[in-house]
Short mmCIF file of C-alpha atoms in Angstrom, two decimals:
data_model
loop_
_atom_site.label_atom_id
_atom_site.label_comp_id
_atom_site.label_asym_id
_atom_site.label_seq_id
_atom_site.Cartn_x
_atom_site.Cartn_y
_atom_site.Cartn_z
CA ASP A 20 0.00 0.00 0.00
CA GLY A 21 1.15 3.52 -0.71
CA GLY A 22 1.81 5.85 2.13
CA ILE A 23 4.25 7.91 4.13
CA THR A 24 6.78 6.33 6.45
CA GLN A 25 8.29 8.38 9.22
CA SER A 26 11.15 7.12 11.34
CA PRO A 27 11.99 6.76 14.06
CA LYS A 28 8.72 6.75 15.96
CA TYR A 29 10.43 8.01 19.13
CA LEU A 30 13.66 9.98 19.30
CA PHE A 31 15.61 11.32 22.22
CA ARG A 32 18.06 14.14 21.74
CA LYS A 33 20.66 15.50 24.07
CA GLU A 34 21.19 19.22 24.42
CA GLY A 35 23.38 20.56 21.61
CA GLN A 36 22.83 17.64 19.25
CA ASN A 37 21.46 17.73 15.76
CA VAL A 38 19.01 14.99 14.87
CA THR A 39 17.42 14.03 11.57
CA LEU A 40 13.87 12.79 11.15
CA SER A 41 13.15 10.66 8.13
CA CYS A 42 10.12 10.98 5.86
CA GLU A 43 9.67 8.72 2.84
CA GLN A 44 6.64 8.46 0.57
CA ASN A 45 5.78 6.05 -2.22
CA LEU A 46 2.72 7.93 -3.42
CA ASN A 47 4.52 9.76 -6.23
CA HIS A 48 3.44 13.04 -4.65
CA ASP A 49 5.22 16.20 -5.70
CA ALA A 50 4.66 18.30 -2.60
CA MET A 51 5.82 17.43 0.89
CA TYR A 52 5.44 19.26 4.20
CA TRP A 53 6.74 19.17 7.76
CA TYR A 54 4.50 20.21 10.62
CA ARG A 55 5.09 20.42 14.32
CA GLN A 56 2.30 19.53 16.73
CA ASP A 57 2.29 20.74 20.32
CA PRO A 58 -0.49 20.00 22.80
CA GLY A 59 -3.37 22.42 22.37
CA GLN A 60 -1.66 24.28 19.54
CA GLY A 61 -2.61 22.37 16.46
CA LEU A 62 -0.15 21.95 13.61
CA ARG A 63 2.39 24.57 12.63
CA LEU A 64 4.26 24.50 9.33
CA ILE A 65 8.04 24.18 9.50
CA TYR A 66 9.13 23.66 5.87
CA TYR A 67 7.58 22.59 2.61
CA SER A 68 8.71 21.48 -0.80
CA GLN A 69 6.70 21.58 -4.00
CA ILE A 70 9.26 19.87 -6.18
CA VAL A 71 12.61 18.12 -6.00
CA ASN A 72 15.58 20.35 -5.17
CA ASP A 73 13.34 23.15 -3.99
CA PHE A 74 11.95 23.95 -0.55
CA GLN A 75 10.58 26.94 1.33
CA LYS A 76 10.40 28.05 4.93
CA GLY A 77 7.13 27.77 6.76
CA ASP A 78 5.95 29.70 9.77
CA ILE A 79 8.42 28.29 12.31
CA ALA A 80 11.55 27.36 10.32
CA GLU A 81 14.14 28.71 12.75
CA GLY A 82 16.34 25.94 14.10
CA TYR A 83 15.32 23.46 11.42
CA SER A 84 16.70 22.47 8.02
CA VAL A 85 15.52 20.19 5.22
CA SER A 86 16.62 18.76 1.91
CA ARG A 87 14.72 17.40 -1.07
CA GLU A 88 17.19 15.51 -3.22
CA LYS A 89 14.70 12.83 -4.20
CA LYS A 90 11.00 13.04 -4.89
CA GLU A 91 10.17 10.40 -2.31
CA SER A 92 12.29 11.74 0.55
CA PHE A 93 12.08 14.90 2.65
CA PRO A 94 14.22 14.61 5.81
CA LEU A 95 14.03 17.19 8.57
CA THR A 96 17.03 18.09 10.71
CA VAL A 97 16.39 19.59 14.11
CA THR A 98 19.49 21.58 14.94
CA SER A 99 20.90 22.70 18.26
CA ALA A 100 19.62 26.18 17.41
CA GLN A 101 16.04 25.03 17.96
CA LYS A 102 15.38 26.15 21.52
CA ASN A 103 12.33 24.06 22.25
CA PRO A 104 12.44 20.97 20.04
CA THR A 105 10.39 18.62 22.19
CA ALA A 106 7.26 18.01 20.11
CA PHE A 107 5.46 15.64 17.77
CA TYR A 108 6.60 16.02 14.15
CA LEU A 109 4.35 15.17 11.24
CA CYS A 110 5.29 14.76 7.62
CA ALA A 111 2.62 15.15 4.94
CA SER A 112 2.39 15.04 1.18
CA ARG A 113 -0.06 15.81 -1.56
CA PRO A 114 -0.07 15.27 -5.31
CA GLY A 115 0.48 17.96 -7.90
CA GLN A 116 2.59 21.02 -8.19
CA GLY A 117 1.42 24.56 -8.14
CA GLU A 118 -1.01 26.32 -5.94
CA THR A 119 -4.28 24.59 -6.54
CA GLY A 120 -4.36 23.06 -3.10
CA ASN A 121 -7.21 20.89 -4.24
CA TYR A 122 -5.88 17.84 -2.54
CA GLY A 123 -5.95 16.96 1.09
CA TYR A 124 -2.81 15.81 2.79
CA THR A 125 -1.66 12.27 3.39
CA PHE A 126 0.11 12.15 6.73
CA GLY A 127 2.76 9.91 8.19
CA SER A 128 2.44 8.45 11.65
CA GLY A 129 4.77 11.01 13.19
CA THR A 130 7.97 11.16 15.22
CA ARG A 131 7.92 12.15 18.86
CA LEU A 132 11.11 14.00 19.73
CA THR A 133 12.15 14.52 23.34
CA VAL A 134 15.14 16.49 24.56
CA VAL A 135 16.84 14.85 27.53
CA ALA B 27 -2.20 35.27 6.25
CA GLN B 28 -5.10 33.00 6.99
CA SER B 29 -6.02 31.65 10.39
CA VAL B 30 -8.41 28.99 11.64
CA SER B 31 -10.36 28.99 14.87
CA GLN B 32 -11.96 25.92 16.42
CA HIS B 33 -14.17 27.02 19.25
CA ASN B 34 -14.50 23.82 21.21
CA HIS B 35 -11.33 22.35 22.66
CA HIS B 36 -12.98 19.34 24.26
CA VAL B 37 -16.44 17.98 23.62
CA ILE B 38 -17.98 15.13 25.57
CA LEU B 39 -21.09 13.40 24.24
CA SER B 40 -23.07 10.27 24.88
CA GLU B 41 -23.58 7.77 22.10
CA ALA B 42 -26.39 8.68 19.68
CA ALA B 43 -26.09 12.38 20.48
CA SER B 44 -25.72 14.81 17.61
CA LEU B 45 -22.41 16.50 16.98
CA GLU B 46 -21.47 19.89 15.65
CA LEU B 47 -17.89 21.15 15.81
CA GLY B 48 -17.31 24.77 14.94
CA CYS B 49 -14.64 26.03 12.55
CA ASN B 50 -14.14 29.60 11.40
CA TYR B 51 -11.39 30.91 9.20
CA SER B 52 -10.12 34.34 8.35
CA TYR B 53 -9.25 34.93 4.72
CA GLY B 54 -11.08 37.03 2.19
CA GLY B 55 -10.22 35.10 -0.95
CA THR B 56 -11.04 31.69 -2.36
CA VAL B 57 -10.36 28.79 -0.05
CA ASN B 58 -10.38 25.05 0.11
CA LEU B 59 -11.49 23.62 3.42
CA PHE B 60 -10.75 20.33 5.14
CA TRP B 61 -11.54 18.34 8.21
CA TYR B 62 -9.02 15.78 9.43
CA VAL B 63 -9.43 13.20 12.17
CA GLN B 64 -6.87 11.51 14.38
CA TYR B 65 -8.15 8.39 16.12
CA PRO B 66 -6.24 7.18 19.19
CA GLY B 67 -3.01 5.56 18.11
CA GLN B 68 -3.54 6.33 14.44
CA HIS B 69 -2.26 9.03 12.17
CA LEU B 70 -4.16 12.00 10.87
CA GLN B 71 -6.48 11.21 7.98
CA LEU B 72 -8.73 13.24 5.76
CA LEU B 73 -12.38 13.19 6.82
CA LEU B 74 -13.86 15.45 4.15
CA LYS B 75 -13.05 18.43 1.95
CA TYR B 76 -14.70 21.33 0.19
CA PHE B 77 -13.42 22.82 -3.08
CA SER B 78 -16.39 24.27 -4.89
CA GLY B 79 -20.01 23.63 -5.76
CA ASP B 80 -22.47 22.25 -3.23
CA PRO B 81 -21.56 23.80 0.13
CA LEU B 82 -22.75 20.70 1.96
CA VAL B 83 -20.10 18.04 1.68
CA LYS B 84 -20.21 14.49 2.92
CA GLY B 85 -17.26 12.53 4.16
CA ILE B 86 -16.47 9.15 5.58
CA LYS B 87 -18.29 7.51 8.50
CA GLY B 88 -21.42 9.64 8.20
CA PHE B 89 -19.77 13.00 8.76
CA GLU B 90 -20.76 16.10 6.83
CA ALA B 91 -19.76 19.75 6.84
CA GLU B 92 -21.37 22.89 5.53
CA PHE B 93 -19.44 25.77 4.05
CA ILE B 94 -21.12 29.11 4.79
CA LYS B 95 -19.10 31.70 2.94
CA SER B 96 -20.82 34.69 4.53
CA LYS B 97 -19.90 33.42 7.96
CA PHE B 98 -16.42 32.14 7.04
CA SER B 99 -17.45 28.88 8.63
CA PHE B 100 -17.07 25.18 7.89
CA ASN B 101 -18.74 23.33 10.75
CA LEU B 102 -18.54 19.57 11.06
CA ARG B 103 -21.69 17.61 11.88
CA LYS B 104 -22.83 14.08 12.54
CA PRO B 105 -26.44 13.22 13.43
CA SER B 106 -25.61 10.37 15.79
CA VAL B 107 -22.14 9.76 17.20
CA GLN B 108 -20.68 6.42 18.14
CA TRP B 109 -18.08 5.47 20.70
CA SER B 110 -15.68 4.85 17.82
CA ASP B 111 -15.86 8.54 16.87
CA THR B 112 -13.73 9.37 19.89
CA ALA B 113 -10.80 11.22 18.33
CA GLU B 114 -9.20 14.59 17.77
CA TYR B 115 -10.60 16.64 14.91
CA PHE B 116 -8.75 19.35 13.01
CA CYS B 117 -10.13 21.94 10.64
CA ALA B 118 -7.76 23.27 7.96
CA VAL B 119 -7.84 25.88 5.21
CA ASN B 120 -5.86 26.40 2.00
CA ALA B 121 -5.93 29.88 0.58
CA LEU B 122 -5.92 29.31 -3.16
CA TRP B 123 -3.42 30.88 -5.51
CA THR B 124 -1.36 32.43 -2.77
CA ASN B 125 0.30 29.82 -0.68
CA ALA B 126 1.50 26.77 -2.58
CA GLY B 127 -1.13 24.45 -1.20
CA LYS B 128 -0.04 24.93 2.39
CA SER B 129 -2.72 24.25 4.93
CA THR B 130 -3.32 26.27 8.06
CA PHE B 131 -4.78 24.21 10.88
CA GLY B 132 -6.95 25.00 13.85
CA ASP B 133 -5.91 23.94 17.32
CA GLY B 134 -8.08 20.85 17.21
CA THR B 135 -11.12 19.57 19.12
CA THR B 136 -10.96 16.46 21.22
CA LEU B 137 -14.21 14.50 21.06
CA THR B 138 -14.95 11.93 23.73
CA VAL B 139 -18.02 9.75 23.21
CA LYS B 140 -19.27 7.92 26.24
CA PRO B 141 -20.77 4.47 25.60
#
């Protein structure tokens, strides 16, 4: 079945470490997104990519970085510059390029990151 | 920039009760609207969506939502809830032609259905 795979499911980071969250999709979707979910705050957009080798900052990009070298992969790195990284991270994708937005997202199962 | 407001943070209902979850958005242009659901232990999935045409849209599991443009609202309804509807529900909006298909989400509503 097609879908989005996020790994790991749980991740623990020490202060000052960079960690990378994996997001892989086999849906042949062009656009991919990273959201952060905090309790009671809904989902906030970190980064997004509409096409390979291109990505844009979302609303809360500081302290994060991404790459989009392959259509199916959109890894997120949480750097030591992110002051409050403990959260639930969701990767999403949708088909099509451009700004139609006519498709809903397909989500992965998420990665819960905890700073220890 | 658009924003989404979900008025109810936690709703508790008994089985067979009717459900209405409020969602209002702020954006003056053309929008697409979505409701997503996250069941316990599962990932977020699309419940229903509105693009154009009939403002009353039907989704999975008996849910429906009505888009009222004049009120900037997209409320979710279900005539008779079941215990299995216990979940967190998110409303989301895409502002067309301006934002590359990015969705803005509300803070979510947790629905608890008592058997």
